[in-house]
Coordinates of C-alpha atoms in Angstrom, one line a residue:
M1 CA -55.1 -26.1 -6.7
S2 CA -57.3 -26.8 -9.6
V3 CA -57.3 -25.6 -13.2
E4 CA -59.1 -22.2 -13.3
S5 CA -60.6 -20.0 -16.0
L6 CA -59.0 -16.6 -16.6
T7 CA -61.6 -14.9 -14.4
D8 CA -61.0 -17.5 -11.6
Q9 CA -57.3 -17.1 -12.1
R10 CA -57.5 -13.4 -11.6
T11 CA -59.8 -13.8 -8.5
T12 CA -57.6 -16.5 -7.0
Y13 CA -54.4 -14.5 -7.7
G14 CA -55.9 -11.4 -6.2
R15 CA -57.1 -13.1 -3.1
H16 CA -54.3 -15.6 -2.4
G17 CA -51.3 -14.2 -4.4
V18 CA -51.0 -17.5 -6.3
C19 CA -52.7 -19.3 -9.2
T20 CA -52.1 -22.2 -11.5
L21 CA -51.4 -21.5 -15.2
P22 CA -51.9 -24.9 -17.0
S23 CA -50.3 -25.3 -20.4
L24 CA -48.8 -21.8 -20.2
I25 CA -46.1 -22.8 -22.7
E26 CA -47.1 -25.2 -25.5
P27 CA -45.2 -28.4 -26.2
A28 CA -43.4 -27.2 -29.3
L29 CA -41.9 -24.3 -27.3
Y30 CA -41.0 -26.1 -24.1
T31 CA -39.4 -28.9 -26.2
F32 CA -37.4 -26.3 -28.1
L33 CA -36.4 -24.6 -24.8
M34 CA -35.2 -27.9 -23.3
D35 CA -33.1 -28.6 -26.5
Y36 CA -31.7 -25.1 -26.3
L37 CA -30.9 -25.5 -22.6
N38 CA -29.1 -28.8 -23.3
L39 CA -27.0 -27.1 -25.9
R40 CA -26.1 -24.2 -23.5
G41 CA -25.2 -26.8 -20.9
H42 CA -22.9 -28.7 -23.4
A43 CA -21.3 -25.3 -24.2
D44 CA -20.5 -24.7 -20.5
A45 CA -22.8 -21.7 -20.6
L46 CA -24.6 -22.5 -17.4
A47 CA -23.4 -21.0 -14.1
A48 CA -23.1 -22.5 -10.6
D49 CA -26.0 -21.4 -8.5
V50 CA -25.5 -19.7 -5.1
Q51 CA -29.0 -20.3 -3.8
V52 CA -29.3 -24.0 -4.5
V53 CA -25.7 -25.2 -4.2
G54 CA -24.8 -27.7 -6.9
S55 CA -27.5 -26.7 -9.3
T56 CA -26.8 -24.8 -12.5
V57 CA -28.5 -21.6 -13.7
L58 CA -28.9 -19.3 -16.7
Y59 CA -29.8 -15.7 -16.1
G60 CA -31.3 -13.3 -18.7
D61 CA -30.5 -15.5 -21.7
P62 CA -31.9 -14.0 -25.0
A63 CA -34.1 -17.1 -25.7
F64 CA -35.7 -17.2 -22.3
D65 CA -35.9 -13.4 -22.0
T66 CA -37.9 -13.5 -25.3
V67 CA -40.4 -15.8 -23.6
L68 CA -40.5 -13.4 -20.7
G69 CA -41.4 -10.5 -22.9
R70 CA -43.9 -12.4 -25.0
L71 CA -45.8 -13.6 -21.9
A72 CA -46.0 -10.2 -20.2
G73 CA -49.5 -9.4 -21.7
K74 CA -50.9 -12.8 -20.7
L75 CA -49.6 -12.4 -17.2
S76 CA -50.9 -8.8 -17.0
A77 CA -54.4 -10.2 -17.7
V78 CA -54.1 -12.6 -14.8
V79 CA -52.7 -10.1 -12.4
G80 CA -55.1 -7.4 -13.4
V81 CA -52.5 -4.6 -13.9
P82 CA -50.0 -4.0 -16.7
L83 CA -46.6 -5.7 -16.0
L84 CA -43.1 -5.0 -17.2
P85 CA -40.5 -7.7 -17.5
T86 CA -37.4 -7.8 -15.3
Y87 CA -35.5 -11.0 -16.0
S88 CA -35.8 -14.7 -16.8
F89 CA -33.9 -17.3 -14.8
V90 CA -33.5 -21.0 -15.5
R91 CA -32.4 -23.5 -12.9
V92 CA -31.5 -27.2 -13.4
Y93 CA -31.9 -29.0 -10.0
R94 CA -30.2 -32.3 -9.3
A95 CA -31.0 -35.2 -7.0
G96 CA -30.7 -34.4 -3.3
Q97 CA -31.1 -30.7 -3.7
Q98 CA -33.9 -28.6 -2.3
L99 CA -35.1 -25.0 -2.4
V100 CA -35.5 -23.6 1.1
P101 CA -38.6 -21.5 2.0
H102 CA -38.0 -17.9 0.9
T103 CA -39.5 -14.8 -0.8
D104 CA -37.8 -13.1 -3.7
R105 CA -36.4 -9.6 -4.2
S106 CA -38.5 -6.7 -5.4
A107 CA -37.6 -7.2 -9.0
C108 CA -39.8 -10.4 -8.7
E109 CA -42.9 -8.5 -7.6
H110 CA -45.0 -10.9 -9.8
S111 CA -43.4 -14.2 -10.9
V112 CA -44.1 -17.4 -12.8
T113 CA -42.3 -20.7 -12.4
V114 CA -42.7 -23.0 -15.5
H115 CA -41.7 -26.7 -15.6
L116 CA -39.7 -27.4 -18.7
G117 CA -38.7 -31.0 -18.3
S118 CA -37.1 -33.6 -16.0
S119 CA -35.4 -37.0 -16.0
S120 CA -38.6 -38.9 -15.0
Q121 CA -42.3 -38.4 -15.0
A122 CA -42.6 -38.4 -11.2
S123 CA -44.1 -35.3 -9.7
W124 CA -42.0 -32.8 -7.7
P125 CA -44.4 -30.1 -6.4
I126 CA -43.5 -26.6 -5.6
S127 CA -44.9 -25.6 -2.2
V128 CA -46.3 -22.1 -1.4
T129 CA -47.8 -20.4 1.5
T130 CA -50.6 -18.1 0.2
L131 CA -51.3 -14.6 1.4
D132 CA -54.0 -16.0 3.7
G133 CA -51.6 -18.4 5.3
L134 CA -52.5 -21.7 3.6
T135 CA -49.9 -24.1 2.3
H136 CA -50.2 -25.9 -1.0
A137 CA -47.9 -28.3 -2.8
V138 CA -48.5 -27.7 -6.5
P139 CA -47.4 -30.3 -9.1
L140 CA -46.5 -29.0 -12.5
A141 CA -46.4 -30.9 -15.8
P142 CA -44.1 -29.7 -18.5
G143 CA -45.4 -26.4 -19.8
D144 CA -47.5 -25.7 -16.7
G145 CA -46.8 -22.5 -14.7
L146 CA -47.6 -21.3 -11.3
G147 CA -48.0 -17.6 -10.9
Y148 CA -47.2 -16.0 -7.5
R149 CA -46.4 -12.8 -5.8
G150 CA -42.6 -13.5 -5.7
S151 CA -41.7 -10.9 -3.1
A152 CA -44.7 -11.7 -0.8
V153 CA -45.5 -15.4 -1.1
R154 CA -43.1 -17.9 0.5
H155 CA -42.2 -20.7 -1.8
W156 CA -39.9 -23.8 -1.7
R157 CA -39.2 -27.3 -2.9
D158 CA -38.5 -30.4 -0.8
V159 CA -35.6 -32.7 -1.7
C160 CA -35.4 -33.5 -5.4
R161 CA -35.7 -37.2 -6.3
H162 CA -35.0 -36.6 -10.0
E163 CA -31.6 -37.0 -11.7
W164 CA -32.3 -33.5 -13.1
Y165 CA -35.3 -31.2 -13.2
A166 CA -35.4 -27.9 -15.2
Q167 CA -37.5 -24.9 -14.2
L168 CA -37.9 -21.5 -15.9
F169 CA -38.7 -18.4 -13.8
L170 CA -40.2 -15.3 -15.3
H171 CA -40.2 -12.1 -13.2
Y172 CA -42.2 -8.9 -13.6
V173 CA -42.9 -5.6 -11.9
E174 CA -46.1 -3.5 -12.1
A175 CA -45.8 -0.9 -14.9
N176 CA -47.3 1.8 -12.6
G177 CA -46.0 0.5 -9.3
Q178 CA -43.3 1.3 -6.8
H179 CA -40.8 -1.1 -8.4
R180 CA -41.1 0.2 -12.0
S181 CA -37.5 1.3 -12.0
Q182 CA -36.4 -2.3 -12.0
V183 CA -37.7 -3.0 -15.5
F184 CA -35.1 -5.3 -17.3
D185 CA -33.5 -5.7 -13.8
G186 CA -31.3 -2.7 -14.3
R187 CA -30.1 -3.8 -17.8
D188 CA -30.5 -1.6 -20.9
Y189 CA -32.7 -4.2 -22.5
L190 CA -33.7 -7.9 -22.3
G191 CA -31.2 -10.6 -23.2
L192 CA -28.1 -9.0 -21.7
P193 CA -26.1 -11.0 -19.2
R194 CA -25.6 -10.1 -15.6
E195 CA -24.3 -11.9 -12.5
A196 CA -26.8 -14.8 -11.9
E197 CA -29.3 -14.1 -9.1
A198 CA -32.5 -16.0 -8.2

């Protein structure tokens, strides 16, 4: 998939349920987020993941939920309807792990996956099957995002060849849609912990 203008992003997303979001997060922010994630890891604040066994995750952390809230307007412009945030989720993959093909729960009606950093510069694409049945393997540089209809578009990753690979997931529902009740993923407000889910 190529870099698109906002108009093309909106058209691509509407037609295929997927679009690339190059440089969604600027270098100063993704560098800060990686430093912050490392500190949380050293403090044993990351949880064991149930979806990708052996990986570690962080659900609804205040720093990442802040990014979630701040990007809601930008993502609403791409999707074409107002969005409300549900939750952020960070996963650190390790060598040999893979993400099996799946779709997400309804709190992930519209999602973005953002590459934060990795142990090497080698590409590790995320694969998607678009709404029209086409499969794409999409490489993401640090700060790049991929927007997708999380509960409708199948997505996965093949076996990880990196020592570690950090990915941020941002999830939203439509403000006037059938899943509006899932705003904040059932929490009173953003930044509150809850049992980790993907």
